[in-house]
Short mmCIF file of C-alpha atoms in Angstrom, two decimals:
data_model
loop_
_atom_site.label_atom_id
_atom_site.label_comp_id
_atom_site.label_asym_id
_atom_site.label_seq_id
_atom_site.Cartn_x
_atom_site.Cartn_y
_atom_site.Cartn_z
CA UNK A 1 -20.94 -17.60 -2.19
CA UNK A 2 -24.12 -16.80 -0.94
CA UNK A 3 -26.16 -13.65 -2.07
CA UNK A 4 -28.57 -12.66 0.72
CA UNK A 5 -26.18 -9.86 2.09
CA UNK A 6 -28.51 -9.31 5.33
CA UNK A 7 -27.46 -13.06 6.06
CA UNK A 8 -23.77 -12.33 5.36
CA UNK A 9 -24.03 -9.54 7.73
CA UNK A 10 -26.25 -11.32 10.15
CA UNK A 11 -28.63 -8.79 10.60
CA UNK A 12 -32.51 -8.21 9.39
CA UNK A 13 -33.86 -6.44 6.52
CA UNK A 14 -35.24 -4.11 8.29
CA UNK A 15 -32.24 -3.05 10.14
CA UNK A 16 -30.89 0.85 10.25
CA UNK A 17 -27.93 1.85 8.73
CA UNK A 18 -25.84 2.05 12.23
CA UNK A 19 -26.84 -1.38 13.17
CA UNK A 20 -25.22 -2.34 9.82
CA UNK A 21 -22.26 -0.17 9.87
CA UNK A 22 -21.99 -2.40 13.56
CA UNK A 23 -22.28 -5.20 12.13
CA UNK A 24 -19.44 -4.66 9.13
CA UNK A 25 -16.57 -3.07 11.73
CA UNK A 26 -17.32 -6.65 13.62
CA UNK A 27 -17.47 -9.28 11.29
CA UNK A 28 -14.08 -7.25 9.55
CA UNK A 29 -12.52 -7.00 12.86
CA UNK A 30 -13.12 -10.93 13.25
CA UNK A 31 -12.37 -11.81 9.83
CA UNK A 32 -9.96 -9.49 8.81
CA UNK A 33 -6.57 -11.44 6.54
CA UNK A 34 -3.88 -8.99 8.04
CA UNK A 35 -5.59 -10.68 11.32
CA UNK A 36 -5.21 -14.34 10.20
CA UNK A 37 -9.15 -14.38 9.32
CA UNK A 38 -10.80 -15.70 6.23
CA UNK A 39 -10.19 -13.78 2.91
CA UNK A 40 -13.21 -15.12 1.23
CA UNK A 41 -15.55 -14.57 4.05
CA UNK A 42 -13.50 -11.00 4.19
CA UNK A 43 -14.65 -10.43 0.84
CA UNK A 44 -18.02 -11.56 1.24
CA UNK A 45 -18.52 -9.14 3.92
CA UNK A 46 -17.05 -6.49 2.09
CA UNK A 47 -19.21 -7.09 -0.97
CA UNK A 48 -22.37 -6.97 1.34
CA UNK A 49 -21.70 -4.07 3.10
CA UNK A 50 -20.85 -1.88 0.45
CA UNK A 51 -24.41 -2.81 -0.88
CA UNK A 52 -26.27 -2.09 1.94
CA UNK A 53 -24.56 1.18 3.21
CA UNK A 54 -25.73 2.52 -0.07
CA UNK A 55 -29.11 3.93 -0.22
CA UNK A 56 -29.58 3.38 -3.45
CA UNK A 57 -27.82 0.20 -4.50
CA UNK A 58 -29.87 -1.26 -1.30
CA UNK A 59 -32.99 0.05 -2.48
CA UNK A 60 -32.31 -1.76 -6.23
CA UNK A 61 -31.05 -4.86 -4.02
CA UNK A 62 -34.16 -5.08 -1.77
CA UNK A 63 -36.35 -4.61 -5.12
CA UNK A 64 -34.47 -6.88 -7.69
CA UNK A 65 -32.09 -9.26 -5.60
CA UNK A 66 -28.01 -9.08 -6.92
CA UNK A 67 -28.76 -7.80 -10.17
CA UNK A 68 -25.36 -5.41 -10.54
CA UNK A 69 -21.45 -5.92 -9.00
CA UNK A 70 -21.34 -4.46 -5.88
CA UNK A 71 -17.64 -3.03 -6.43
CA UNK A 72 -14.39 -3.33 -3.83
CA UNK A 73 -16.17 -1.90 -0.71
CA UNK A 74 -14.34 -1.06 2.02
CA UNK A 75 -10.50 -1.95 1.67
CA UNK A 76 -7.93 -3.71 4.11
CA UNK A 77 -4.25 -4.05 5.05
CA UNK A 78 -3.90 -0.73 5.92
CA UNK A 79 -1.78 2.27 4.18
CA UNK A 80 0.20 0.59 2.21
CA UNK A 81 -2.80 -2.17 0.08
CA UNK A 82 -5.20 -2.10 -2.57
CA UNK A 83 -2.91 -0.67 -5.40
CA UNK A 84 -4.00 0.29 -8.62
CA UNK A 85 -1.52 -1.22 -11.08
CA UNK A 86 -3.46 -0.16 -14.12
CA UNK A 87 -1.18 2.98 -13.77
CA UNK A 88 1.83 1.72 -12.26
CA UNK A 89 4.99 2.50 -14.12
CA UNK A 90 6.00 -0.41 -16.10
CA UNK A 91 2.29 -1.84 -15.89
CA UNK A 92 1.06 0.73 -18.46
CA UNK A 93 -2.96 1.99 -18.10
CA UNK A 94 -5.24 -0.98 -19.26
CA UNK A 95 -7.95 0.15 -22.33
CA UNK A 96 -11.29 -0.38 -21.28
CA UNK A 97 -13.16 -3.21 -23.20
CA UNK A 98 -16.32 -1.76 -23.22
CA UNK A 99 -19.95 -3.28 -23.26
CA UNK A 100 -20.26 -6.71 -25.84
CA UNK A 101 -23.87 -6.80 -27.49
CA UNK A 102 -25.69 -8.28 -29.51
CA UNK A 103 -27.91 -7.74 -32.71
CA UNK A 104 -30.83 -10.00 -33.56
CA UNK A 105 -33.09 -9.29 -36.09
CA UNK A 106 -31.91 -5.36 -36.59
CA UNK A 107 -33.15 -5.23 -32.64
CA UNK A 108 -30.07 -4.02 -30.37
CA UNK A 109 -30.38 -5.37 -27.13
CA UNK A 110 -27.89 -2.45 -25.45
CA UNK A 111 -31.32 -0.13 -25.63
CA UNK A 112 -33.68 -2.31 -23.67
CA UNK A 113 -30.64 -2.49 -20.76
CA UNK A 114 -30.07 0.46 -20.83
CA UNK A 115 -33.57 1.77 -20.48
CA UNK A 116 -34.14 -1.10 -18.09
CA UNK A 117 -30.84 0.31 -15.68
CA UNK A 118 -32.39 4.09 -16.06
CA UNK A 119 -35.40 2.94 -14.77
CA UNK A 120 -33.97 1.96 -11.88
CA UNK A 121 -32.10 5.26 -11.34
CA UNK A 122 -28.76 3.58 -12.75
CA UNK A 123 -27.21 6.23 -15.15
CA UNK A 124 -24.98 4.64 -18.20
CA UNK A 125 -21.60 5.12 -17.40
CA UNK A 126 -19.60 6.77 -20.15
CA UNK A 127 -15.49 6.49 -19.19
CA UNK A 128 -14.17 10.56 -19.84
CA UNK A 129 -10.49 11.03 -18.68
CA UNK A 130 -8.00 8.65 -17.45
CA UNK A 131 -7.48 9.13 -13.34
CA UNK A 132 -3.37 9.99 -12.86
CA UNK A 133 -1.03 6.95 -12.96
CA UNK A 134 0.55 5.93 -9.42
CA UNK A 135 4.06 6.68 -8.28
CA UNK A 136 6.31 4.66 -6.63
CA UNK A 137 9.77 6.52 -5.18
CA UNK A 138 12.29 5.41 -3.08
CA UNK A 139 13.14 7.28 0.32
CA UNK A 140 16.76 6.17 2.08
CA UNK A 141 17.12 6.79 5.92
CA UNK A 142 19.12 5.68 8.50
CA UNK A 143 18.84 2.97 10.77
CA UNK A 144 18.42 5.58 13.80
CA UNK A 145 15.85 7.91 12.12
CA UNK A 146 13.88 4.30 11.75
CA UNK A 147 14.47 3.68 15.35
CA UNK A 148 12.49 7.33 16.47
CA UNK A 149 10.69 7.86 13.09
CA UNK A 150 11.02 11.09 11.66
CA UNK A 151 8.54 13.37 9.07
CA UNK A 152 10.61 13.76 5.45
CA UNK A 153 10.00 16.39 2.72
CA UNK A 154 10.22 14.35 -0.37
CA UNK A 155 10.53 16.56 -4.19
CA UNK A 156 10.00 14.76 -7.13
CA UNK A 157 9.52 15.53 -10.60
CA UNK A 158 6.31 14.98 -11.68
CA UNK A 159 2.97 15.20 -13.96
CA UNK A 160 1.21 18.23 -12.40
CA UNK A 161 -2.10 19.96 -12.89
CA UNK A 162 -1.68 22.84 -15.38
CA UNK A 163 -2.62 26.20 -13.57
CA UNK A 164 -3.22 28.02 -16.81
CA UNK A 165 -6.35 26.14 -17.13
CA UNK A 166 -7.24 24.94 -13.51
CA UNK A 167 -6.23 21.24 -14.85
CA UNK A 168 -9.45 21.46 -17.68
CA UNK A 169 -7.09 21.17 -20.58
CA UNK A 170 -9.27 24.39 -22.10
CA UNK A 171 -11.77 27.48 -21.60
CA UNK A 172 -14.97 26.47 -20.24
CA UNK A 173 -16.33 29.85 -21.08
CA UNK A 174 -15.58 29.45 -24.92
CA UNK A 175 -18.08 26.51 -25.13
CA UNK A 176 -18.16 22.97 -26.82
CA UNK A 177 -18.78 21.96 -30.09
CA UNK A 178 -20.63 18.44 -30.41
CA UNK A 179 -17.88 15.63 -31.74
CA UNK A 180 -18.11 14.73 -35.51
CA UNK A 181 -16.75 11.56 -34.81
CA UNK A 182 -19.04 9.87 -32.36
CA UNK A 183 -22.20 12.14 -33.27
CA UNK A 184 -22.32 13.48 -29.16
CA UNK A 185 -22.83 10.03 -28.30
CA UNK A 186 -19.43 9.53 -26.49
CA UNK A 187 -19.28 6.07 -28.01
CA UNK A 188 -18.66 4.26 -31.27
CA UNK A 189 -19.92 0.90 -32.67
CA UNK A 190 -17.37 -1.81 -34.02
CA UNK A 191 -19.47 -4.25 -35.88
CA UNK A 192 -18.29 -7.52 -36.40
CA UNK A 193 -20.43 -10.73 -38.27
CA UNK A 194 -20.04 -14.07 -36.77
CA UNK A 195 -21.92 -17.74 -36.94
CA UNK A 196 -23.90 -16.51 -33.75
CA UNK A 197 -25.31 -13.12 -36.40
CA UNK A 198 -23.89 -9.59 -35.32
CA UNK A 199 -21.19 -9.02 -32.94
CA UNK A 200 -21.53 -4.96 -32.18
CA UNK A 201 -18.58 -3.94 -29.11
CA UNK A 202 -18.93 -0.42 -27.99
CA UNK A 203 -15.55 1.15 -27.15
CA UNK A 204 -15.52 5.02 -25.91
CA UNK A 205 -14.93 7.55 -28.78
CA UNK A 206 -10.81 8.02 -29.13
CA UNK A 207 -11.42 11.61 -30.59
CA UNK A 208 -13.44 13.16 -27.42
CA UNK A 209 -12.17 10.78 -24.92
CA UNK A 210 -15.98 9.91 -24.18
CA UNK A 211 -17.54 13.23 -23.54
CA UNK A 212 -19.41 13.85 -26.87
CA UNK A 213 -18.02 16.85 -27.40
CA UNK A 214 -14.91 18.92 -28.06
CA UNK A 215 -13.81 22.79 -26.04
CA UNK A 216 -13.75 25.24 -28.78
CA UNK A 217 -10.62 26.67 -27.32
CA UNK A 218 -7.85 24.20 -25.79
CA UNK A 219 -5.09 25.40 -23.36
CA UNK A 220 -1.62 26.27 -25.34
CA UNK A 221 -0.32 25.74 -22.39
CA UNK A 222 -0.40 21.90 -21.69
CA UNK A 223 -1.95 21.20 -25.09
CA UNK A 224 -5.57 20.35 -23.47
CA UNK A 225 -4.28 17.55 -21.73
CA UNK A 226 -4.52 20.08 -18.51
CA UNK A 227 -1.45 18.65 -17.12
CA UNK A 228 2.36 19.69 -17.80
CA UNK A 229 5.48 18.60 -16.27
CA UNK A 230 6.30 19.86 -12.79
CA UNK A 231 7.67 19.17 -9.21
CA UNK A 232 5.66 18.35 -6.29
CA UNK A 233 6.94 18.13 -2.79
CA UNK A 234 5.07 16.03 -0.11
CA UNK A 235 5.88 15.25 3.79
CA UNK A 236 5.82 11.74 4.90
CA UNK A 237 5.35 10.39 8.47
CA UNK A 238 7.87 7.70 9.61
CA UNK A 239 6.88 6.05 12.13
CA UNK A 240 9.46 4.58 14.59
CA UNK A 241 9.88 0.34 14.14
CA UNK A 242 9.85 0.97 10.04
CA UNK A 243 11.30 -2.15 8.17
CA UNK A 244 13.33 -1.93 4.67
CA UNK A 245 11.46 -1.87 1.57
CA UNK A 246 8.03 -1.10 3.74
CA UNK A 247 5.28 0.84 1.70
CA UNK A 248 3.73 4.29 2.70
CA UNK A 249 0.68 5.48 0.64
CA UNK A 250 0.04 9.47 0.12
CA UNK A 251 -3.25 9.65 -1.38
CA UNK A 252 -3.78 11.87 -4.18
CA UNK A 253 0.32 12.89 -4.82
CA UNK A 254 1.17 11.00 -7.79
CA UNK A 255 0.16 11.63 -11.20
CA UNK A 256 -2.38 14.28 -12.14
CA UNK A 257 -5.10 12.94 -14.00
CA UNK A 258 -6.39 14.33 -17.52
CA UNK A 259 -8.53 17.05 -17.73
CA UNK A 260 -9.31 17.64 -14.22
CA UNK A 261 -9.63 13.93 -12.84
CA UNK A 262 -8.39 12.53 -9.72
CA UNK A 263 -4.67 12.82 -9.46
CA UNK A 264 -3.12 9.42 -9.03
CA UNK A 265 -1.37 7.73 -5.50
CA UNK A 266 2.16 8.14 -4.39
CA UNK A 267 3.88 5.15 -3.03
CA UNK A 268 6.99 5.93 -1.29
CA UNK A 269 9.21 2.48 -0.64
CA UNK A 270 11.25 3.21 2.63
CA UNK A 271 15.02 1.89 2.30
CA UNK A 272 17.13 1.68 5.61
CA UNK A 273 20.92 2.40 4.96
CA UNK A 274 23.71 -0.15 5.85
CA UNK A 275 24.91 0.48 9.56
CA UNK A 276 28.21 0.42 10.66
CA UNK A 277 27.85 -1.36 14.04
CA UNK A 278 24.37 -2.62 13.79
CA UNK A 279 22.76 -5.73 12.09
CA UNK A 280 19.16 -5.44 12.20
CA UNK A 281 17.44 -9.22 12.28
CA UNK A 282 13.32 -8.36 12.80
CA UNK A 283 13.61 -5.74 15.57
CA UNK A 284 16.55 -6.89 16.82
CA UNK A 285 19.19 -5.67 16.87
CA UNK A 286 23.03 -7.54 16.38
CA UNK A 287 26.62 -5.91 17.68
CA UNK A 288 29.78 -7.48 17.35
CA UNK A 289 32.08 -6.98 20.50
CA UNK A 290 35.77 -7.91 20.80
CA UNK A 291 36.48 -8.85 24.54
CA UNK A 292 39.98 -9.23 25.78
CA UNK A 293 41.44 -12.20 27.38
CA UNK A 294 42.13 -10.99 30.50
CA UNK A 295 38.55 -8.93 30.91
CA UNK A 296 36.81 -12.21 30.71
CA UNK A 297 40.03 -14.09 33.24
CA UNK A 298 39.27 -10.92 35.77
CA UNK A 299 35.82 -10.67 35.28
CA UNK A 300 35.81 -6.93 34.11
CA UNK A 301 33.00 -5.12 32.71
CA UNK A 302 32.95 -4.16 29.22
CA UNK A 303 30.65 -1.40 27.43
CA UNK A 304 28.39 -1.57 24.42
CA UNK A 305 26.74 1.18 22.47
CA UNK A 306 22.75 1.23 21.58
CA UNK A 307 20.83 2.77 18.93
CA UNK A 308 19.89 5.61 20.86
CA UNK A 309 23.06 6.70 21.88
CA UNK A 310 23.77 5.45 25.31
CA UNK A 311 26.54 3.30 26.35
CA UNK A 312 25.32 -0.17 28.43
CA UNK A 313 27.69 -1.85 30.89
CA UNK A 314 28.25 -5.20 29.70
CA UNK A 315 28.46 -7.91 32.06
CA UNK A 316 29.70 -12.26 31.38
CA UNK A 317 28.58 -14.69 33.69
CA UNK A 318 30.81 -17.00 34.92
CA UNK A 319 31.46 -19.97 33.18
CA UNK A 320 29.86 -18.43 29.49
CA UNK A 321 30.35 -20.49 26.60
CA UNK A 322 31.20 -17.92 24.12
CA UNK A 323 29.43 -19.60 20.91
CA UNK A 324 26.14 -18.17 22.82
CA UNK A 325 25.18 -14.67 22.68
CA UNK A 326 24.35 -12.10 25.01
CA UNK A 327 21.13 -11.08 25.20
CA UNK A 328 19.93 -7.55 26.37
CA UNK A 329 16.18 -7.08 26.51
CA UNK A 330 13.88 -4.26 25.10
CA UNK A 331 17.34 -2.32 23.38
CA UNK A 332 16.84 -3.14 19.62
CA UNK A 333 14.22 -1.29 17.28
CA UNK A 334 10.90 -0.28 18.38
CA UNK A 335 7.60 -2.65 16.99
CA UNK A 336 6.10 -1.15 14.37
CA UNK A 337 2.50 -2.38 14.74
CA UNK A 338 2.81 -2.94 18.66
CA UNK A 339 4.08 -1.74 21.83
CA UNK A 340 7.76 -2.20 22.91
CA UNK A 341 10.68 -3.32 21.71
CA UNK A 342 13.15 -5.75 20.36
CA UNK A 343 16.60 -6.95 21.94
CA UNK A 344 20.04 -5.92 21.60
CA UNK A 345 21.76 -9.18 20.81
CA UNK A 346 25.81 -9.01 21.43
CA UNK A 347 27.88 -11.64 19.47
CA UNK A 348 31.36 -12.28 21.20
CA UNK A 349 35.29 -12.73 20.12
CA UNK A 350 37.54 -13.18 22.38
CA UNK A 351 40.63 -11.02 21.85
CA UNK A 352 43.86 -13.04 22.12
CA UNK A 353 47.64 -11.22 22.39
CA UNK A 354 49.85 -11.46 19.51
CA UNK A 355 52.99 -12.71 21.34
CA UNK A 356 53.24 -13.48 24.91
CA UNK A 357 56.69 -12.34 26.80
CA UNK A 358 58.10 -14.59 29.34
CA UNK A 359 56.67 -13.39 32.30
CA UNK A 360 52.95 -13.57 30.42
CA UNK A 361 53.88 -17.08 29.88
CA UNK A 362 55.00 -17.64 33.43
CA UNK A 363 51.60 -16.26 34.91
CA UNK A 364 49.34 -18.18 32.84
CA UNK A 365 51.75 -21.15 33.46
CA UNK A 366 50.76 -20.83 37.59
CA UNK A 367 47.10 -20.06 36.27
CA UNK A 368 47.00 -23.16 34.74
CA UNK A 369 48.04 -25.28 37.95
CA UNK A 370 44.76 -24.00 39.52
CA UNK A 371 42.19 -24.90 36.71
#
């Protein structure tokens, strides 16, 4: 992978920030996966835009070259990509590993970086409170409110943000004292000795979560975590053309996060009920019709029903082999990412009589003559 981003991006260093924001929406467009384009170029792309868009980070880049990671960037695949499993139910929340130095000759290396990154306007980062966990519900509809898409008001019990506190998890006006553990620093050392000399890891401090110090007066309420267990109701947007099991992201509606961070995401999974008369296959739609005998002798015209509620005369063609289908354009399920629609696709059985009485017999016995 190359690292001269203005390359990537095919424009100059000295270009503006619009002629670069032009430049990312094309190359995306063009290379976009959901698109059939190249993931790796996607990436690529990705990586160098959210480097240069930033005033900063291109500032350090134009200075020093690819000296730090240039994070996700802009994401793809629309509403429903780019989860965050690290708080997924069942996926539990991942503890950070924190920064691996080393220590030669009493010297710890972690100070000259870190001077080195402050220098350049880079702050140490020091990881506080865990962001809210993601939420993934299931929503049942029926087959028709998927056909014309309809807006739901979902409840669900949930982690929510305590209001005692505002979501702090304590008083801000009562103050801090600085944490005994950690010393303030937000951090503690693990040292370990190895062949190589001194193996220090740095892990954030377990007693202040981080922040160096600890509120003199914690909520009662939700015990300082500034969350407590509630019920949150959201509305969701169907959009006509929705398929079983799709994904639709609300930003922000899952989990609260601890002491006043970002709540999580809710992911609501869409499930389409069983129809009695309808097989869905894509966006189209299947119906099973019983024809009589004589209808299809005398040629007579049947009805069928569609999925938004009218009735369609039904017409065979002469000489139809029955183990084909009828096909009626544009009446199954809308498209979800497109204009128009699927097909209504009707699946024949000839109905036969039970017993035929003597004059039946006799009639389809002169029928017969003239085949």
């Amino acid at each position: 992978m190359t690292n001269d981003y203005y390359k990537i991006l095919g424009v100059n260093k000295s270009a503006s920030d619009e002629e670069i924001k032009k430049a990312f929406r094309r190359l995306a467009h063009k290379y976009h996966p959901d698109k059939g384009g190249d993931e790796k170029k996607f990436k690529e792309i990705n990586e160098a835009y959210s480097v240069l868009s930033d005033k900063n980070k291109r500032t350090q880049y134009d200075k020093f070259g690819r000296i730090f990671s240039a994070g996700a960037g802009p994401g793809y695949g629309g509403e429903g990509a780019g989860f965050d499993f690290s708080g997924w139910p069942g996926f539990g929340q991942a503890e950070p590993f924190g920064e691996v130095k080393f220590d030669f000759e009493g010297g710890d290396l972690s100070d000259v970086f870190e001077a080195f990154f402050e220098g350049l306007g880079v702050k140490s980062k020091r990881r506080v409170y865990r962001r809210g966990a993601d939420v993934q519900i299931a929503q049942e509809i029926t087959l028709e409110e998927a056909f014309k898409g309809i807006e739901k008001e979902i409840n669900y019990r949930i982690a929510v943000s305590c209001e005692k506190c505002s979501g702090l998890g304590h008083d801000p006006k009562s103050g801090f004292d600085k944490c005994s553990v950690c010393d303030g620093r937000g951090e503690i050392k693990e040292t370990r000795q190895s062949f190589f000399g001194n193996f220090v890891q740095v892990k954030p401090c377990r007693h202040c979560s981080g922040a160096g110090q600890i509120p003199k007066s914690s909520c009662k309420t939700c015990g300082g975590s500034g969350k407590i267990a509630g019920e949150r109701k959201v509305k969701i947007t169907v959009r006509p053309g929705i398929g079983d099991n799709q994904i639709i992201k609300v930003a922000s509606a899952g989990e609260a996060g601890e002491k006043g961070t970002e709540a999580g995401d809710l992911y609501v999974k869409i499930k389409i009920r069983p129809h009695q008369i309808f097989e869905r296959v894509g966006d189209d739609l299947v119906i099973k019709k019983e024809v009589k005998m004589t209808d299809l002798l005398l040629g007579k015209k049947n009805e069928v029903p569609t999925i938004s509620g009218n009735k369609l005369t039904l017409e065979i063609p002469e000489n139809f082999d029955l183990k084909n289908n009828l096909k009626i354009s544009k009446e199954g399920m809308p498209h979800f990412n497109a204009f128009g629609r699927g097909d209504l696709i009707v699946s024949l059985t000839v109905k036969t009589p039970k017993k035929l009485g003597h004059k039946a017999k006799k009639i389809l016995e002169e029928f017969e003559k003239e085949i």
